[in-house]
Amino acid sequence: MNEDSVIDSSPIKKYGWSVKLNHIFPEKRSQGFMPTWHQLYPIIPLIFRYLIYTIKCYFKGKAPVMDYVKTMNGKQIYGVPIGGIGCGTIGRGFQGEFCRYQLTPGVYSYNIVAANQFIVTIRNENGKTIYQQVLSPRPQPRQELSCWKWQFPGWNAQYRALYPQSWTTYKILEHNIILTCHQISPVIPHNYKDSSVPGAAFVWSVENCGDEQKDVSITFTFKNGIGGQEDKAGGCWNESFSRSDVSGVQIHQFINDVSCTYAIGAKNQSNSSVSTMTWFDPCSNGEKIWQDLLEDGELCQGEKKSPKTKRGQETAAAVCVKLKVPSGATSRAEFALAWDMPKIRFFESSNIYKRFYTTYFGDDGLVADVLCKYVLDNFRNWIEWVDKWQSSVLDDLDLPDWYKSALFNETYFVSDGGTIWLTPFDANQLEPSDPRNEYGHFGYLEGHEYRMYNTYDVHYYASFTLAKLWPRLQEILQYDLMDSILKSDKTKQWELYDGSIEDRKVANSVPHDLGDPYEDPFIRINAYPIHDVSKWRDLNLKFVLQCYRDWKFFKKQQYIEDMWPKICTVMHVAEKWDTDHDGLIENGGSPDQTYDSWVMTGPSAYCCSLWVAALHCTKDIASELKDEKALHHYTQLFEKAKLAFEKKLWNGEYYNFDSASNPGAHTIMADQLCGLWYLRASGVQNEVFIDTHVKSALKKIFDFNVMKFKNGTIGAVNGMKPDGKVDMVTVQSEEVWTGVVYGLAALMMHEGMVEEAFKTAHGVYNVVYNIIGMGFETPEALYAEKWYRAIGYMRPLSIWALQHAWELRKRKVN
């Protein structure tokens, strides 16, 4: 068989992230970074307080919201996860593993389940089985399934990821067979029904490049649970089902005391036969199912319903599609996996919530088979819709190939960010025009390890993905934030940074987050325990900027009218931070913003660029809404602040980090024009910040933070000194924040620095995906070498801001 014909015959797309199944990444990093003594000394009291807080959390039976004691290290295995938005996800490795289960809201189980596999069986024209193999390069498990043949040669298989799809091609050269598994999940922009579906399709193409007809069977096996000890709790049972042209098996179980049913199924087609095995023991040697397939390439169903498992037992099921594949022909087998977990509860809550997909499929917990059939009936539409969405990017010859992979693959976090999407639970309290009546409530975690929903200072960066692709989700998130502003929670909280005792939520402030899934999110907000976030200088301003950006994106007058009273509220509070009445707010000499270990004193470039931008937005909204009093006030304040920003922070080349009386004030901060980024994204072209100063500052950032840091191969370091040395004042100043880099690249793109924008962004993508193997768990922070921090993080979704900037540029050019 010609090797080239293997590639040519595969339906794998040209673009995406691609590796062979035996791939080994050139560098393995960890979270074992140890700060210098200079960095540690100022936070020694914080460390002691954090340890006390952590012990208390574990004593109560829960992990801290940010666990710095038991950090996770990346596994260098992940590929495209499966599942829609807000319904739970199941991770998949690029070698075919089913792993990283996130079915309980906000809780991840990092288990690789050996029994969840695809198996191929090949029979010749004489009906003799000539080949049977688990389609995984992984070694045989230590105990179970020892009769199965493992270790498919990884060098003969290729994986390609372009979220929400992936393709894996297996070359069985000795039998002239090529297998391709096309995986597709329903993550479809502007589609809110199908995007909520908990399931995925696996479409297998079987190409016979030989001279004789062959029978080829593909078998999908799946077990109960998520790979932990709870799988052996007992009480699970399986039953086969048949719905029109779909046959399969359901696995009924409880996961973390919540009902969840898996369904695996396959479509009956004219050129194939479907058989099922209702149950087998995944803890056995697997001989029963293996020999069954060897005999005739089909499964013997046996009983249609299995007995319930006893404590210590597990159960698994299988679905097989047997194909006749003539010489030179290609046949297809279509499989689906769906799960029905309609009702959820949070750990410290007695409230029961319904997932959004129940709006369309019901909440009785009896529709796993219905969902399975829905996946098989609709995946072709999903492929068509996804291809239509992605084609404008993939067909753009002016965009680099690596970027096309980065853009779509980073979108994984929308579904795999511990995401919840709930039906309205407070409809009787909502105005008729409130979008939550129709679209419910949406939340995603700050990170896989930072267990807080809708962390707002970070969502500021990530929100471009929602605003561009699922604007109604961004809209309902904003309405939840709007309602939270006036709320107060007098519960006393020990702030670990300075040891003060503060109210958990202060009225008239934008919260840091909407809560911890281990408590009761949306009701108990501000789970973040480090600082009193009511004093943070960025949160209020980021609310204003997002309102303005969304208004410009959505073109919905009702939206901005609803937001306006809260915009006035938070801007009034922010004005009080201008203690010397020069027009600029002052930082309080603490890490009072998203860089929560990096102290800012007096006016700072980061917070004051947000302030000036927010003032511009506020006066613009006031003008639109004909609020003459507010327009007059904020116009005057804007003009004053704009002049003061240049006077106090411009140093002739860039904007100073802050106004402290120490050398750190002159640090070149990569994120110093964060406010301008939002203005440009919102279509503001007039000169808010002096254009020549902006160009000079961005050039300085590129020359120093990008090119003088690891020769421009890893993005932009957060802080660089004027002498070309990294600012080591805190761990965060020496980090590269992946999401900040994409946001910075977007601003560069807005300002016409196209080459510099792609150079800056490429460093992050290349290191994360190609060097350290952290794709689909992109960390918040990278260090110059050896280390990273906070795996699976929200902020890199800011890459869609770069795409937005590119699209605006193309419109101007054309």
CSV table of C-alpha atoms in Angstrom, one decimal, residues 210-509:
chain,number,residue,atom,x,y,z
A,210,GLY,CA,-6.5,-4.4,-0.4
A,211,ASP,CA,-7.6,-6.8,-3.2
A,212,GLU,CA,-10.3,-8.7,-1.3
A,213,GLN,CA,-13.4,-8.0,0.6
A,214,LYS,CA,-13.1,-7.9,4.4
A,215,ASP,CA,-15.5,-7.8,7.2
A,216,VAL,CA,-14.5,-5.2,9.7
A,217,SER,CA,-16.1,-4.7,13.1
A,218,ILE,CA,-15.7,-1.7,15.3
A,219,THR,CA,-16.7,-2.2,19.0
A,220,PHE,CA,-17.3,0.5,21.5
A,221,THR,CA,-16.9,-0.5,25.2
A,222,PHE,CA,-17.8,1.7,28.1
A,223,LYS,CA,-18.1,1.2,31.9
A,224,ASN,CA,-20.0,2.8,34.7
A,225,GLY,CA,-18.6,5.7,36.7
A,226,ILE,CA,-15.6,8.0,36.3
A,227,GLY,CA,-12.7,5.7,37.2
A,228,GLY,CA,-12.7,6.2,41.0
A,229,GLN,CA,-13.5,4.0,44.0
A,230,GLU,CA,-17.2,5.2,43.9
A,231,ASP,CA,-17.6,3.1,40.8
A,232,LYS,CA,-17.6,0.0,43.1
A,233,ALA,CA,-20.3,1.4,45.4
A,234,GLY,CA,-22.9,-1.0,43.8
A,235,GLY,CA,-26.4,-0.3,42.6
A,236,CYS,CA,-25.5,0.1,38.9
A,237,TRP,CA,-27.5,-1.8,36.2
A,238,ASN,CA,-27.5,-1.9,32.4
A,239,GLU,CA,-30.3,-2.3,29.9
A,240,SER,CA,-30.2,-2.6,26.1
A,241,PHE,CA,-32.4,-0.3,24.0
A,242,SER,CA,-33.6,0.1,20.5
A,243,ARG,CA,-35.0,3.3,19.2
A,244,SER,CA,-35.9,3.1,15.5
A,245,ASP,CA,-32.6,2.8,13.7
A,246,VAL,CA,-30.4,3.1,16.8
A,247,SER,CA,-29.4,0.2,19.1
A,248,GLY,CA,-27.4,0.5,22.3
A,249,VAL,CA,-27.1,0.0,26.0
A,250,GLN,CA,-27.8,2.3,28.9
A,251,ILE,CA,-25.8,2.2,32.2
A,252,HIS,CA,-27.8,3.5,35.2
A,253,GLN,CA,-25.8,4.8,38.1
A,254,PHE,CA,-25.2,7.5,40.7
A,255,ILE,CA,-22.2,9.8,40.5
A,256,ASN,CA,-21.5,11.7,43.7
A,257,ASP,CA,-25.0,10.8,44.9
A,258,VAL,CA,-26.7,12.3,41.7
A,259,SER,CA,-28.4,10.1,39.1
A,260,CYS,CA,-26.6,9.8,35.8
A,261,THR,CA,-27.2,7.5,33.0
A,262,TYR,CA,-24.8,6.7,30.2
A,263,ALA,CA,-26.0,5.6,26.8
A,264,ILE,CA,-23.8,4.1,24.1
A,265,GLY,CA,-25.3,3.3,20.7
A,266,ALA,CA,-24.8,2.8,17.0
A,267,LYS,CA,-26.9,3.4,14.0
A,268,ASN,CA,-28.2,0.5,12.0
A,269,GLN,CA,-27.5,1.0,8.3
A,270,SER,CA,-28.0,-1.1,5.2
A,271,ASN,CA,-24.4,-2.2,4.8
A,272,SER,CA,-23.9,-3.1,8.5
A,273,SER,CA,-25.2,-5.0,11.4
A,274,VAL,CA,-25.3,-3.8,15.0
A,275,SER,CA,-25.0,-6.0,18.0
A,276,THR,CA,-24.8,-5.3,21.7
A,277,MET,CA,-23.5,-6.8,24.9
A,278,THR,CA,-25.7,-5.6,27.8
A,279,TRP,CA,-23.0,-6.2,30.4
A,280,PHE,CA,-19.6,-7.6,31.1
A,281,ASP,CA,-17.2,-7.3,34.0
A,282,PRO,CA,-14.6,-4.6,33.3
A,283,CYS,CA,-12.6,-5.8,36.3
A,284,SER,CA,-12.2,-9.3,34.8
A,285,ASN,CA,-9.6,-10.4,32.3
A,286,GLY,CA,-12.1,-9.5,29.5
A,287,GLU,CA,-12.0,-12.9,27.9
A,288,LYS,CA,-15.8,-13.1,27.5
A,289,ILE,CA,-16.2,-10.2,25.2
A,290,TRP,CA,-12.8,-10.7,23.5
A,291,GLN,CA,-13.6,-14.3,22.5
A,292,ASP,CA,-17.1,-13.4,21.4
A,293,LEU,CA,-15.7,-10.9,18.9
A,294,LEU,CA,-13.0,-13.3,17.8
A,295,GLU,CA,-15.6,-15.9,16.9
A,296,ASP,CA,-17.6,-13.9,14.4
A,297,GLY,CA,-17.0,-10.2,14.8
A,298,GLU,CA,-20.3,-9.7,16.6
A,299,LEU,CA,-21.5,-9.6,20.2
A,300,CYS,CA,-23.9,-12.0,21.9
A,301,GLN,CA,-26.3,-9.8,23.7
A,302,GLY,CA,-27.5,-12.2,26.4
A,303,GLU,CA,-30.0,-10.7,28.9
A,304,LYS,CA,-31.5,-7.4,28.0
A,305,LYS,CA,-31.2,-6.1,31.5
A,306,SER,CA,-28.3,-6.8,33.9
A,307,PRO,CA,-28.6,-7.5,37.6
A,308,LYS,CA,-27.6,-4.6,39.9
A,309,THR,CA,-24.0,-4.5,40.9
A,310,LYS,CA,-23.1,-5.3,44.5
A,311,ARG,CA,-20.6,-3.3,46.5
A,312,GLY,CA,-17.2,-4.0,45.1
A,313,GLN,CA,-18.5,-4.7,41.6
A,314,GLU,CA,-18.4,-2.6,38.4
A,315,THR,CA,-20.3,-3.0,35.1
A,316,ALA,CA,-19.6,-2.3,31.5
A,317,ALA,CA,-21.4,-2.6,28.1
A,318,ALA,CA,-20.5,-2.8,24.5
A,319,VAL,CA,-21.9,-1.9,21.0
A,320,CYS,CA,-20.5,-3.4,17.8
A,321,VAL,CA,-20.9,-2.4,14.2
A,322,LYS,CA,-19.9,-5.1,11.6
A,323,LEU,CA,-19.3,-3.8,8.1
A,324,LYS,CA,-18.7,-5.6,4.8
A,325,VAL,CA,-16.0,-3.5,3.0
A,326,PRO,CA,-15.3,-4.5,-0.6
A,327,SER,CA,-11.9,-4.0,-2.1
A,328,GLY,CA,-11.2,-0.3,-2.8
A,329,ALA,CA,-14.3,0.8,-0.9
A,330,THR,CA,-14.9,2.8,2.3
A,331,SER,CA,-17.7,2.0,4.8
A,332,ARG,CA,-18.8,3.9,7.9
A,333,ALA,CA,-19.9,3.0,11.4
A,334,GLU,CA,-21.6,5.7,13.5
A,335,PHE,CA,-21.5,5.6,17.3
A,336,ALA,CA,-22.6,8.0,20.0
A,337,LEU,CA,-22.1,8.4,23.7
A,338,ALA,CA,-24.6,10.5,25.7
A,339,TRP,CA,-25.3,11.0,29.4
A,340,ASP,CA,-28.4,12.1,31.2
A,341,MET,CA,-27.7,13.9,34.4
A,342,PRO,CA,-30.5,16.4,34.4
A,343,LYS,CA,-30.6,17.6,38.0
A,344,ILE,CA,-27.6,18.7,40.0
A,345,ARG,CA,-26.9,20.1,43.4
A,346,PHE,CA,-23.9,21.9,44.9
A,347,PHE,CA,-22.2,20.3,47.9
A,348,GLU,CA,-23.4,22.7,50.6
A,349,SER,CA,-26.7,23.4,49.1
A,350,SER,CA,-30.1,21.7,49.5
A,351,ASN,CA,-31.3,23.4,46.3
A,352,ILE,CA,-31.8,21.3,43.2
A,353,TYR,CA,-31.0,22.8,39.8
A,354,LYS,CA,-31.7,21.6,36.3
A,355,ARG,CA,-29.3,21.6,33.4
A,356,PHE,CA,-30.3,23.7,30.4
A,357,TYR,CA,-30.6,20.8,28.1
A,358,THR,CA,-33.7,19.7,30.1
A,359,THR,CA,-35.5,22.6,28.5
A,360,TYR,CA,-35.7,20.5,25.3
A,361,PHE,CA,-35.4,16.9,26.5
A,362,GLY,CA,-37.1,16.8,29.9
A,363,ASP,CA,-35.8,16.4,33.4
A,364,ASP,CA,-37.1,12.9,34.4
A,365,GLY,CA,-33.7,11.3,34.0
A,366,LEU,CA,-35.0,8.8,31.5
A,367,VAL,CA,-33.8,10.2,28.2
A,368,ALA,CA,-30.2,8.9,27.8
A,369,ASP,CA,-31.3,6.7,24.9
A,370,VAL,CA,-33.2,9.7,23.4
A,371,LEU,CA,-30.1,11.8,23.6
A,372,CYS,CA,-28.0,9.1,22.1
A,373,LYS,CA,-30.4,8.9,19.1
A,374,TYR,CA,-30.5,12.7,18.9
A,375,VAL,CA,-26.7,12.7,18.6
A,376,LEU,CA,-26.8,10.1,15.8
A,377,ASP,CA,-29.6,11.9,14.0
A,378,ASN,CA,-28.0,15.3,14.1
A,379,PHE,CA,-24.2,15.0,14.0
A,380,ARG,CA,-24.2,15.7,10.3
A,381,ASN,CA,-25.8,19.0,10.9
A,382,TRP,CA,-23.2,19.7,13.6
A,383,ILE,CA,-20.4,19.0,11.2
A,384,GLU,CA,-22.0,21.3,8.6
A,385,TRP,CA,-22.6,24.1,11.0
A,386,VAL,CA,-19.1,23.8,12.6
A,387,ASP,CA,-17.5,23.8,9.1
A,388,LYS,CA,-19.4,26.8,8.1
A,389,TRP,CA,-18.3,28.6,11.3
A,390,GLN,CA,-14.7,27.7,10.9
A,391,SER,CA,-14.3,28.1,7.2
A,392,SER,CA,-13.9,31.8,7.2
A,393,VAL,CA,-10.8,31.4,9.4
A,394,LEU,CA,-9.5,28.2,7.8
A,395,ASP,CA,-9.9,29.6,4.3
A,396,ASP,CA,-8.2,32.8,5.1
A,397,LEU,CA,-4.8,32.5,3.4
A,398,ASP,CA,-3.5,35.5,5.3
A,399,LEU,CA,-3.7,33.8,8.7
A,400,PRO,CA,-0.9,31.5,9.8
A,401,ASP,CA,-1.7,27.8,10.2
A,402,TRP,CA,-0.7,27.6,13.8
A,403,TYR,CA,-3.1,30.4,14.7
A,404,LYS,CA,-6.0,28.5,13.2
A,405,SER,CA,-5.3,25.6,15.5
A,406,ALA,CA,-4.8,27.9,18.5
A,407,LEU,CA,-8.1,29.8,17.9
A,408,PHE,CA,-10.4,26.9,17.8
A,409,ASN,CA,-8.6,24.5,20.2
A,410,GLU,CA,-8.5,27.1,23.0
A,411,THR,CA,-12.2,27.3,22.7
A,412,TYR,CA,-12.4,24.0,24.5
A,413,PHE,CA,-12.7,25.8,27.9
A,414,VAL,CA,-16.2,27.0,27.1
A,415,SER,CA,-17.4,23.5,27.7
A,416,ASP,CA,-14.6,22.0,29.7
A,417,GLY,CA,-14.2,24.8,32.2
A,418,GLY,CA,-16.2,23.1,34.9
A,419,THR,CA,-19.1,24.8,33.0
A,420,ILE,CA,-22.7,24.9,34.2
A,421,TRP,CA,-25.7,26.1,32.3
A,422,LEU,CA,-28.9,26.0,34.3
A,423,THR,CA,-32.6,26.6,33.6
A,424,PRO,CA,-34.0,29.8,35.3
A,425,PHE,CA,-34.3,29.2,39.1
A,426,ASP,CA,-35.6,32.6,39.9
A,427,ALA,CA,-38.0,33.3,37.0
A,428,ASN,CA,-40.6,34.8,39.3
A,429,GLN,CA,-38.1,37.6,40.3
A,430,LEU,CA,-37.1,38.5,36.7
A,431,GLU,CA,-38.5,41.2,34.5
A,432,PRO,CA,-40.3,39.9,31.4
A,433,SER,CA,-37.5,41.3,29.1
A,434,ASP,CA,-34.7,39.6,31.2
A,435,PRO,CA,-32.8,37.2,28.9
A,436,ARG,CA,-32.4,34.8,31.8
A,437,ASN,CA,-36.1,33.9,31.4
A,438,GLU,CA,-35.2,32.1,28.2
A,439,TYR,CA,-31.5,31.3,28.6
A,440,GLY,CA,-31.1,30.6,32.3
A,441,HIS,CA,-27.8,31.0,34.1
A,442,PHE,CA,-24.3,30.3,33.0
A,443,GLY,CA,-21.1,29.8,34.9
A,444,TYR,CA,-17.6,28.5,34.2
A,445,LEU,CA,-14.6,28.2,36.6
A,446,GLU,CA,-11.6,30.5,36.7
A,447,GLY,CA,-9.6,27.3,36.2
A,448,HIS,CA,-9.6,23.6,36.8
A,449,GLU,CA,-7.7,24.3,40.0
A,450,TYR,CA,-9.2,27.7,40.9
A,451,ARG,CA,-12.7,26.6,41.8
A,452,MET,CA,-14.7,29.9,41.5
A,453,TYR,CA,-17.5,30.6,39.0
A,454,ASN,CA,-17.3,33.6,36.6
A,455,THR,CA,-14.2,35.1,38.2
A,456,TYR,CA,-14.8,38.5,36.8
A,457,ASP,CA,-11.4,40.0,36.6
A,458,VAL,CA,-10.4,37.0,34.5
A,459,HIS,CA,-13.6,36.8,32.6
A,460,TYR,CA,-12.8,40.3,31.4
A,461,TYR,CA,-10.2,38.7,29.1
A,462,ALA,CA,-12.1,35.5,28.3
A,463,SER,CA,-15.4,37.1,27.6
A,464,PHE,CA,-14.7,37.8,24.0
A,465,THR,CA,-15.3,34.1,23.2
A,466,LEU,CA,-18.8,34.3,24.7
A,467,ALA,CA,-19.6,37.8,23.3
A,468,LYS,CA,-18.6,36.7,19.8
A,469,LEU,CA,-19.9,33.1,19.6
A,470,TRP,CA,-22.6,32.7,22.3
A,471,PRO,CA,-23.7,36.3,23.0
A,472,ARG,CA,-26.8,35.2,25.0
A,473,LEU,CA,-24.5,33.4,27.4
A,474,GLN,CA,-22.4,36.5,27.9
A,475,GLU,CA,-25.6,38.5,28.3
A,476,ILE,CA,-27.1,36.3,31.0
A,477,LEU,CA,-23.7,36.2,32.8
A,478,GLN,CA,-23.8,40.0,32.8
A,479,TYR,CA,-27.3,40.1,34.2
A,480,ASP,CA,-26.2,37.9,37.1
A,481,LEU,CA,-23.3,40.1,37.7
A,482,MET,CA,-25.5,43.2,37.6
A,483,ASP,CA,-27.9,41.7,40.2
A,484,SER,CA,-24.9,40.9,42.4
A,485,ILE,CA,-23.7,44.4,42.7
A,486,LEU,CA,-26.2,45.6,45.2
A,487,LYS,CA,-26.1,42.5,47.3
A,488,SER,CA,-24.3,42.3,50.6
A,489,ASP,CA,-23.2,39.3,52.7
A,490,LYS,CA,-22.3,40.2,56.2
A,491,THR,CA,-20.7,36.8,56.8
A,492,LYS,CA,-17.2,37.6,58.2
A,493,GLN,CA,-14.4,36.3,56.0
A,494,TRP,CA,-10.7,36.1,57.0
A,495,GLU,CA,-8.7,37.8,54.2
A,496,LEU,CA,-5.5,35.9,54.0
A,497,TYR,CA,-3.4,38.6,52.5
A,498,ASP,CA,-3.4,41.0,55.4
A,499,GLY,CA,-5.4,39.0,58.0
A,500,SER,CA,-8.3,41.5,58.2
A,501,ILE,CA,-11.8,40.3,58.9
A,502,GLU,CA,-14.2,41.7,56.3
A,503,ASP,CA,-17.7,41.2,55.0
A,504,ARG,CA,-17.8,38.5,52.4
A,505,LYS,CA,-19.7,40.8,50.0
A,506,VAL,CA,-19.9,44.6,50.2
A,507,ALA,CA,-22.9,46.3,48.6
A,508,ASN,CA,-22.3,48.5,45.5
A,509,SER,CA,-19.3,46.5,44.4
